[in-house]
Every structure is written in C-alpha cells, then in structure tokens.
XYZ file of N, CA and C in Angstrom:
525
model
N -0.092 23.866 31.514
C -0.781 24.295 32.709
C -0.925 25.806 32.647
N -2.053 26.280 33.026
C -2.323 27.715 32.956
C -1.561 28.447 34.046
N -1.292 29.710 33.769
C -0.589 30.542 34.746
C -1.605 31.032 35.772
N -1.188 30.976 36.996
C -2.039 31.483 38.070
C -2.332 32.958 37.812
N -3.613 33.354 37.745
C -3.920 34.750 37.419
C -3.429 35.729 38.478
N -3.124 35.251 39.672
C -2.679 36.147 40.729
C -1.158 36.266 40.788
N -0.449 35.447 39.990
C 1.017 35.539 39.975
C 1.423 36.642 39.012
N 2.244 37.552 39.456
C 2.669 38.630 38.555
C 3.642 38.076 37.506
N 3.525 38.528 36.260
C 4.433 38.109 35.187
C 5.196 39.325 34.697
N 6.441 39.046 34.275
C 7.276 40.118 33.744
C 7.499 39.853 32.263
N 7.691 40.882 31.471
C 7.918 40.674 30.037
C 9.141 39.807 29.753
N 10.189 39.897 30.564
C 11.397 39.099 30.307
C 11.205 37.607 30.607
N 10.107 37.218 31.283
C 9.820 35.805 31.558
C 9.050 35.131 30.420
N 8.685 35.873 29.408
C 7.930 35.302 28.293
C 8.822 34.344 27.498
N 8.259 33.264 26.941
C 9.089 32.326 26.160
C 9.641 32.984 24.906
N 10.889 32.591 24.574
C 11.529 33.150 23.374
C 11.133 32.351 22.156
N 11.183 32.989 20.995
C 10.942 32.272 19.746
C 12.169 31.425 19.445
N 11.938 30.179 19.023
C 13.064 29.300 18.727
C 13.399 29.363 17.240
N 14.550 28.801 16.913
C 14.995 28.747 15.532
C 14.231 27.614 14.839
N 13.776 27.848 13.647
C 13.044 26.814 12.912
C 13.993 25.678 12.527
N 13.555 24.439 12.766
C 14.365 23.264 12.450
C 14.063 22.854 11.006
N 15.101 22.668 10.180
C 14.852 22.298 8.782
C 14.317 20.864 8.689
N 13.666 20.510 7.594
C 13.170 19.140 7.433
C 14.332 18.152 7.334
N 14.056 16.898 7.693
C 15.083 15.855 7.678
C 15.526 15.568 6.244
N 16.782 15.200 6.113
C 17.305 14.845 4.793
C 16.932 13.392 4.482
N 17.140 12.971 3.243
C 16.808 11.616 2.822
C 17.660 10.574 3.535
N 17.164 9.332 3.591
C 17.861 8.239 4.252
C 18.122 7.121 3.247
N 19.272 6.495 3.362
C 19.621 5.363 2.498
C 20.168 4.225 3.351
N 19.958 3.008 2.880
C 20.474 1.830 3.568
C 21.938 1.651 3.175
N 22.841 2.217 3.957
C 24.259 2.145 3.631
C 25.073 1.489 4.747
N 24.432 1.147 5.855
C 25.162 0.476 6.925
C 25.361 -0.994 6.554
N 26.370 -1.661 7.096
C 26.641 -3.055 6.708
C 25.479 -4.007 6.964
N 24.695 -3.779 7.999
C 23.606 -4.688 8.328
C 22.307 -4.388 7.619
N 22.215 -3.267 6.925
C 20.977 -2.905 6.239
C 20.776 -3.767 5.001
N 19.527 -4.105 4.739
C 19.194 -4.871 3.539
C 18.701 -3.885 2.502
N 19.391 -3.829 1.397
C 19.045 -2.905 0.321
C 17.763 -3.383 -0.347
N 16.727 -2.527 -0.408
C 15.475 -2.982 -1.020
C 15.616 -3.307 -2.497
N 16.595 -2.738 -3.178
C 16.795 -3.036 -4.601
C 17.374 -4.439 -4.765
N 18.384 -4.752 -3.945
C 19.021 -6.070 -4.016
C 18.128 -7.120 -3.368
N 17.481 -6.753 -2.276
C 16.559 -7.651 -1.588
C 17.251 -8.532 -0.581
N 16.465 -9.377 0.118
C 17.024 -10.216 1.168
C 17.825 -11.393 0.652
N 17.946 -11.581 -0.653
C 18.661 -12.721 -1.195
C 20.166 -12.531 -1.233
N 20.682 -11.440 -0.629
C 22.130 -11.237 -0.618
C 22.798 -12.399 0.086
N 23.967 -12.721 -0.376
C 24.698 -13.770 0.316
C 26.166 -13.394 0.372
N 26.851 -13.975 1.289
C 28.261 -13.731 1.488
C 28.745 -14.630 2.602
N 29.988 -14.514 2.945
C 30.565 -15.349 3.980
C 29.917 -15.019 5.321
N 29.311 -16.013 5.942
C 28.670 -15.920 7.255
C 27.536 -14.914 7.317
N 26.965 -14.536 6.169
C 25.852 -13.590 6.173
C 24.561 -14.282 6.579
N 24.441 -15.578 6.283
C 23.245 -16.320 6.642
C 22.077 -15.966 5.739
N 20.879 -16.199 6.243
C 19.659 -15.882 5.513
C 18.816 -14.979 6.393
N 18.909 -13.668 6.214
C 18.183 -12.771 7.109
C 16.673 -12.844 6.892
N 15.950 -12.684 7.960
C 14.495 -12.693 7.898
C 13.942 -11.954 9.099
N 12.652 -11.691 9.107
C 12.059 -10.950 10.218
C 11.983 -11.780 11.495
N 12.322 -11.166 12.614
C 12.180 -11.748 13.948
C 12.824 -13.125 14.069
N 14.008 -13.284 13.481
C 14.640 -14.603 13.464
C 15.063 -15.076 14.857
N 15.333 -14.166 15.773
C 15.728 -14.563 17.124
C 14.649 -15.311 17.874
N 13.411 -15.200 17.428
C 12.308 -15.918 18.069
C 12.503 -17.429 17.956
N 13.296 -17.873 16.999
C 13.555 -19.305 16.833
C 14.212 -19.891 18.083
N 15.031 -19.120 18.766
C 15.662 -19.610 19.999
C 14.623 -19.852 21.093
N 13.616 -18.998 21.160
C 12.535 -19.197 22.126
C 11.758 -20.460 21.777
N 11.460 -20.629 20.494
C 10.730 -21.817 20.064
C 11.531 -23.091 20.334
N 12.839 -23.039 20.139
C 13.683 -24.219 20.379
C 13.656 -24.629 21.844
N 13.524 -23.673 22.732
C 13.453 -23.973 24.161
C 12.227 -24.796 24.523
N 11.183 -24.726 23.727
C 9.968 -25.498 23.992
C 10.198 -26.997 23.841
N 11.241 -27.398 23.124
C 11.541 -28.812 22.887
C 12.560 -29.368 23.890
N 12.959 -28.582 24.854
C 14.055 -28.924 25.768
C 13.936 -30.339 26.351
N 12.743 -30.725 26.788
C 12.563 -32.033 27.432
C 12.445 -33.186 26.441
N 12.314 -32.902 25.147
C 12.141 -33.954 24.144
C 13.436 -34.296 23.408
N 14.483 -33.522 23.633
C 15.730 -33.672 22.887
C 16.561 -34.811 23.462
N 17.092 -35.651 22.562
C 17.979 -36.747 22.950
C 19.376 -36.434 22.429
N 20.326 -36.233 23.340
C 21.699 -35.934 22.943
C 22.637 -37.010 23.486
N 23.806 -37.114 22.856
C 24.844 -38.041 23.288
C 26.103 -37.222 23.525
N 26.718 -37.420 24.681
C 27.919 -36.645 24.990
C 28.968 -36.825 23.907
N 29.699 -35.817 23.558
C 29.913 -34.529 24.188
C 28.967 -33.415 23.749
N 27.994 -33.686 22.865
C 27.048 -32.630 22.491
C 26.115 -32.360 23.660
N 25.534 -31.164 23.680
C 24.635 -30.779 24.759
C 23.267 -30.395 24.194
N 22.313 -30.258 25.082
C 20.975 -29.819 24.684
C 21.041 -28.414 24.100
N 21.929 -27.585 24.636
C 22.070 -26.222 24.113
C 22.618 -26.225 22.681
N 23.526 -27.156 22.387
C 24.002 -27.303 21.006
C 22.830 -27.637 20.086
N 21.997 -28.571 20.515
C 20.854 -28.994 19.706
C 19.871 -27.843 19.502
N 19.561 -27.119 20.565
C 18.619 -26.007 20.458
C 19.147 -24.919 19.529
N 20.430 -24.625 19.635
C 21.016 -23.578 18.800
C 21.027 -23.981 17.331
N 21.371 -25.228 17.034
C 21.396 -25.673 15.640
C 19.999 -25.725 15.042
N 19.036 -26.219 15.811
C 17.655 -26.260 15.304
C 17.138 -24.847 15.058
N 17.482 -23.923 15.936
C 17.076 -22.521 15.750
C 17.743 -21.935 14.514
N 18.995 -22.300 14.267
C 19.705 -21.792 13.090
C 19.043 -22.305 11.806
N 18.630 -23.565 11.796
C 17.916 -24.118 10.635
C 16.581 -23.392 10.466
N 15.890 -23.149 11.577
C 14.603 -22.447 11.523
C 14.775 -21.025 11.008
N 15.860 -20.352 11.412
C 16.113 -18.994 10.929
C 16.345 -18.999 9.418
N 17.071 -19.999 8.943
C 17.313 -20.071 7.496
C 16.020 -20.345 6.745
N 15.253 -21.306 7.234
C 14.011 -21.665 6.553
C 13.032 -20.497 6.539
N 12.846 -19.859 7.671
C 11.897 -18.746 7.725
C 12.393 -17.566 6.896
N 13.710 -17.345 6.855
C 14.258 -16.279 6.030
C 14.036 -16.534 4.547
N 14.182 -17.798 4.127
C 13.935 -18.147 2.726
C 12.466 -17.955 2.354
N 11.586 -18.197 3.316
C 10.159 -18.069 3.061
C 9.647 -16.655 3.335
N 10.520 -15.769 3.827
C 10.154 -14.374 4.037
C 9.201 -14.136 5.182
N 9.326 -14.912 6.242
C 8.449 -14.740 7.394
C 9.221 -15.039 8.671
N 8.580 -14.827 9.805
C 9.190 -15.143 11.091
C 9.152 -16.654 11.319
N 10.060 -17.179 12.156
C 10.072 -18.625 12.411
C 8.817 -19.090 13.157
N 8.434 -20.320 12.884
C 7.319 -20.967 13.579
C 7.800 -22.310 14.115
N 6.961 -22.939 14.917
C 7.331 -24.188 15.578
C 7.775 -25.266 14.577
N 7.113 -25.362 13.450
C 7.456 -26.385 12.450
C 8.864 -26.184 11.906
N 9.329 -24.943 11.818
C 10.692 -24.676 11.342
C 11.723 -25.249 12.311
N 11.489 -25.031 13.590
C 12.422 -25.535 14.611
C 12.361 -27.057 14.667
N 11.155 -27.600 14.575
C 11.008 -29.060 14.604
C 11.716 -29.706 13.408
N 11.700 -29.040 12.268
C 12.427 -29.535 11.105
C 13.930 -29.590 11.405
N 14.449 -28.557 12.078
C 15.860 -28.550 12.441
C 16.225 -29.701 13.366
N 15.396 -29.936 14.381
C 15.643 -31.058 15.296
C 15.554 -32.396 14.554
N 14.618 -32.511 13.635
C 14.422 -33.760 12.901
C 15.576 -34.029 11.939
N 16.040 -32.984 11.253
C 17.150 -33.156 10.316
C 18.377 -33.765 10.986
N 18.669 -33.306 12.192
C 19.857 -33.787 12.895
C 19.558 -34.953 13.829
N 18.306 -35.417 13.859
C 17.957 -36.617 14.612
C 17.870 -36.450 16.111
N 17.545 -35.280 16.591
C 17.442 -35.073 18.033
C 16.075 -35.428 18.600
N 15.089 -35.613 17.752
C 13.749 -36.005 18.216
C 13.485 -37.430 17.760
N 13.271 -38.329 18.681
C 12.909 -39.696 18.313
C 14.080 -40.518 17.823
N 13.748 -41.487 16.978
C 14.743 -42.443 16.480
C 15.572 -41.822 15.367
N 16.876 -41.926 15.520
C 17.804 -41.442 14.498
C 18.724 -42.591 14.109
N 19.147 -42.634 12.859
C 20.104 -43.675 12.455
C 21.372 -43.610 13.318
N 21.929 -44.768 13.622
C 23.093 -44.834 14.507
C 24.288 -44.068 13.934
N 24.483 -44.133 12.620
C 25.616 -43.427 12.035
C 25.418 -41.910 12.074
N 24.172 -41.443 12.034
C 23.903 -40.011 12.196
C 24.251 -39.566 13.606
N 23.860 -40.352 14.586
C 24.157 -40.006 15.987
C 25.664 -39.971 16.207
N 26.379 -40.927 15.643
C 27.835 -40.971 15.812
C 28.501 -39.764 15.156
N 28.066 -39.404 13.956
C 28.615 -38.216 13.280
C 28.271 -36.961 14.054
N 27.018 -36.879 14.472
C 26.501 -35.675 15.108
C 27.166 -35.374 16.450
N 27.459 -36.389 17.224
C 27.947 -36.127 18.581
C 29.261 -35.352 18.591
N 30.106 -35.535 17.576
C 31.341 -34.757 17.528
C 31.219 -33.530 16.631
N 30.406 -33.610 15.608
C 30.221 -32.463 14.715
C 29.481 -31.330 15.418
N 28.625 -31.650 16.375
C 27.804 -30.639 17.041
C 28.317 -30.218 18.407
N 29.322 -30.893 18.912
C 29.825 -30.562 20.254
C 30.381 -29.139 20.273
N 29.818 -28.293 21.119
C 30.282 -26.918 21.282
C 29.844 -25.961 20.190
N 28.921 -26.381 19.324
C 28.524 -25.542 18.202
C 27.718 -24.317 18.664
N 27.146 -24.368 19.858
C 26.374 -23.217 20.321
C 27.261 -22.005 20.596
N 28.560 -22.208 20.723
C 29.500 -21.097 20.933
C 30.429 -20.894 19.742
N 30.113 -21.482 18.597
C 30.980 -21.396 17.420
C 30.146 -20.996 16.205
N 29.917 -19.697 16.052
C 29.041 -19.197 14.989
C 29.491 -19.601 13.587
N 30.769 -19.461 13.230
C 31.165 -19.843 11.868
C 30.877 -21.318 11.548
N 31.137 -22.196 12.490
C 30.878 -23.620 12.248
C 29.377 -23.881 12.139
N 28.589 -23.227 13.002
C 27.139 -23.393 12.988
C 26.545 -22.941 11.648
N 26.923 -21.755 11.191
C 26.402 -21.245 9.921
C 26.887 -22.114 8.768
N 28.134 -22.571 8.830
C 28.658 -23.437 7.777
C 27.880 -24.736 7.653
N 27.541 -25.345 8.789
C 26.772 -26.589 8.761
C 25.365 -26.366 8.210
N 24.742 -25.267 8.593
C 23.377 -25.002 8.137
C 23.354 -24.589 6.671
N 24.322 -23.795 6.244
C 24.352 -23.366 4.845
C 24.718 -24.515 3.906
N 25.313 -25.588 4.434
C 25.632 -26.758 3.607
C 24.379 -27.554 3.250
N 23.320 -27.394 4.044
C 22.064 -28.101 3.773
C 21.463 -27.518 2.497
N 21.158 -28.346 1.510
C 20.591 -27.822 0.260
C 19.273 -27.072 0.507
N 19.043 -26.059 -0.308
C 17.850 -25.237 -0.134
C 16.565 -26.052 -0.306
N 16.572 -27.030 -1.207
C 15.366 -27.829 -1.422
C 15.004 -28.615 -0.172
N 15.996 -28.997 0.623
C 15.731 -29.722 1.871
C 15.055 -28.797 2.864
N 15.574 -27.589 2.978
C 15.033 -26.632 3.943
C 13.598 -26.251 3.579
N 13.261 -26.288 2.309
C 11.909 -25.928 1.861
C 10.923 -27.094 1.956
N 11.408 -28.324 2.182
C 10.517 -29.486 2.282
C 9.689 -29.428 3.565
N 8.588 -30.185 3.554
C 7.752 -30.270 4.752
C 8.394 -31.238 5.746
N 7.926 -31.163 6.969
C 8.450 -32.012 8.035
C 8.206 -33.495 7.735
N 7.053 -33.828 7.193
C 6.747 -35.229 6.865
C 7.667 -35.764 5.770
N 7.998 -34.930 4.790
C 8.897 -35.361 3.721
C 10.299 -35.630 4.268
N 10.740 -34.826 5.207
C 12.067 -35.024 5.817
C 12.072 -36.288 6.662
N 11.012 -36.519 7.425
C 10.929 -37.734 8.250
C 10.977 -38.987 7.379
N 10.322 -38.945 6.230
C 10.292 -40.111 5.340
C 11.663 -40.424 4.756
N 12.520 -39.415 4.644
C 13.841 -39.615 4.030
C 14.980 -39.573 5.047
N 14.683 -39.725 6.330
C 15.711 -39.549 7.358
C 16.848 -40.564 7.252
N 16.609 -41.722 6.658
C 17.695 -42.702 6.510
C 18.753 -42.203 5.531
N 18.389 -41.273 4.666
C 19.324 -40.678 3.705
C 19.862 -39.352 4.256
N 20.236 -39.346 5.527
C 20.599 -38.119 6.241
C 21.828 -37.426 5.669
N 22.788 -38.159 5.141
C 23.985 -37.515 4.561
C 23.605 -36.625 3.377
N 22.693 -37.101 2.560
C 22.223 -36.307 1.419
C 21.418 -35.088 1.900
N 20.563 -35.300 2.895
C 19.742 -34.205 3.425
C 20.598 -33.102 4.037
N 21.690 -33.474 4.683
C 22.559 -32.477 5.327
C 23.614 -31.909 4.374
N 23.604 -32.343 3.128
C 24.532 -31.810 2.146
C 25.942 -32.351 2.299
N 26.088 -33.517 2.925
C 27.419 -34.091 3.133
C 27.871 -34.958 1.950
N 26.913 -35.407 1.142
C 27.256 -36.194 -0.052
C 26.111 -36.104 -1.045
N 26.381 -36.510 -2.275
C 25.359 -36.490 -3.333
C 24.338 -37.599 -3.078
N 23.224 -37.525 -3.783
C 22.163 -38.525 -3.613
C 22.675 -39.906 -3.982
N 22.212 -40.889 -3.216
C 22.643 -42.274 -3.475
C 21.595 -43.040 -4.230
C-alpha cells in the first residue's frame, strides 16, 4: 500500500536491510517412513505392509459396501471393512497406484463377505476376524499371508476359485 503523501516520514522509519538467507541444503530420505528412491517401494519388513499412494482412500471405498456386507457374530461390519481396505491397500501398493473400488471388492470377496461364501470359510472367519479392526499386527499378518499372485488376480478369477479359499488366503498349499 502506498504511503499517504500528506503523512510526514522520518528517516528512522525507513525499512532496514535484512540479512541475506543462504540457499537450502540438500535433502535425503532418512526418516523411518520415507521410501528411498534407490531401494524403491518394494521394501519389506515386519509390519511394514505394502506402501502405495493414497492408500487411506481404501477405507472410504470400503464404507460404500456397508449395506452389502454379511457378517456373523462375533465379527462386525467394521472388521470386514477394515480387512477389505487392508487387502485393497496391498493390491494397489503392488500395482503402484491408489486403491479403486475393485480392490476393495476383491478384499470382501476373498473373505466371503459379499454374497454366498462356503460354510467352512464363514466359520473360520467369524473368529479369525473378530476385533481385527483394532489389531493392526493381526490384520497385516492375515493380509500378508495371502500370496501375491492372488492379490494380482482379477475379481472374476477369485470368484471362480472361492471354494478353494484356504489356498487363496495362504492357509494351506494348493489341493
């Protein structure tokens, strides 16, 4: 804003010269959560998971299925949403993109929360998934046990093999 020409100014009111700020120093990814571009996103470790862009969006996508989920006590709808989102985060991280609806639907389908599921899957799932939404180590352990080839399959391929759910979830070898 310009100075009013009628306001008297004094020399001591003039702005002072400031000290020159040096240029910023180099930056390196050295914090624990940073992904080193040399190593890449394929790093793995205990409970590290599969990092990918905007993975938290999977929880929003899982909420869209809220009315379609079939659970059996003691598991809850929140357990189902959290596990499906965790599968979607892994799948999207492996593919190097943000999660999409098909990723979350694959998670719900793998564990049999959408539509018809084998009775033995429902029986296993109801106790294996109870309270998993508040148990990060157990949740990541269950998702990381799923073979990578399963996570990379299409939704139709998983639906066709749903009777072989133990193999799909990494609980036993192929029969």
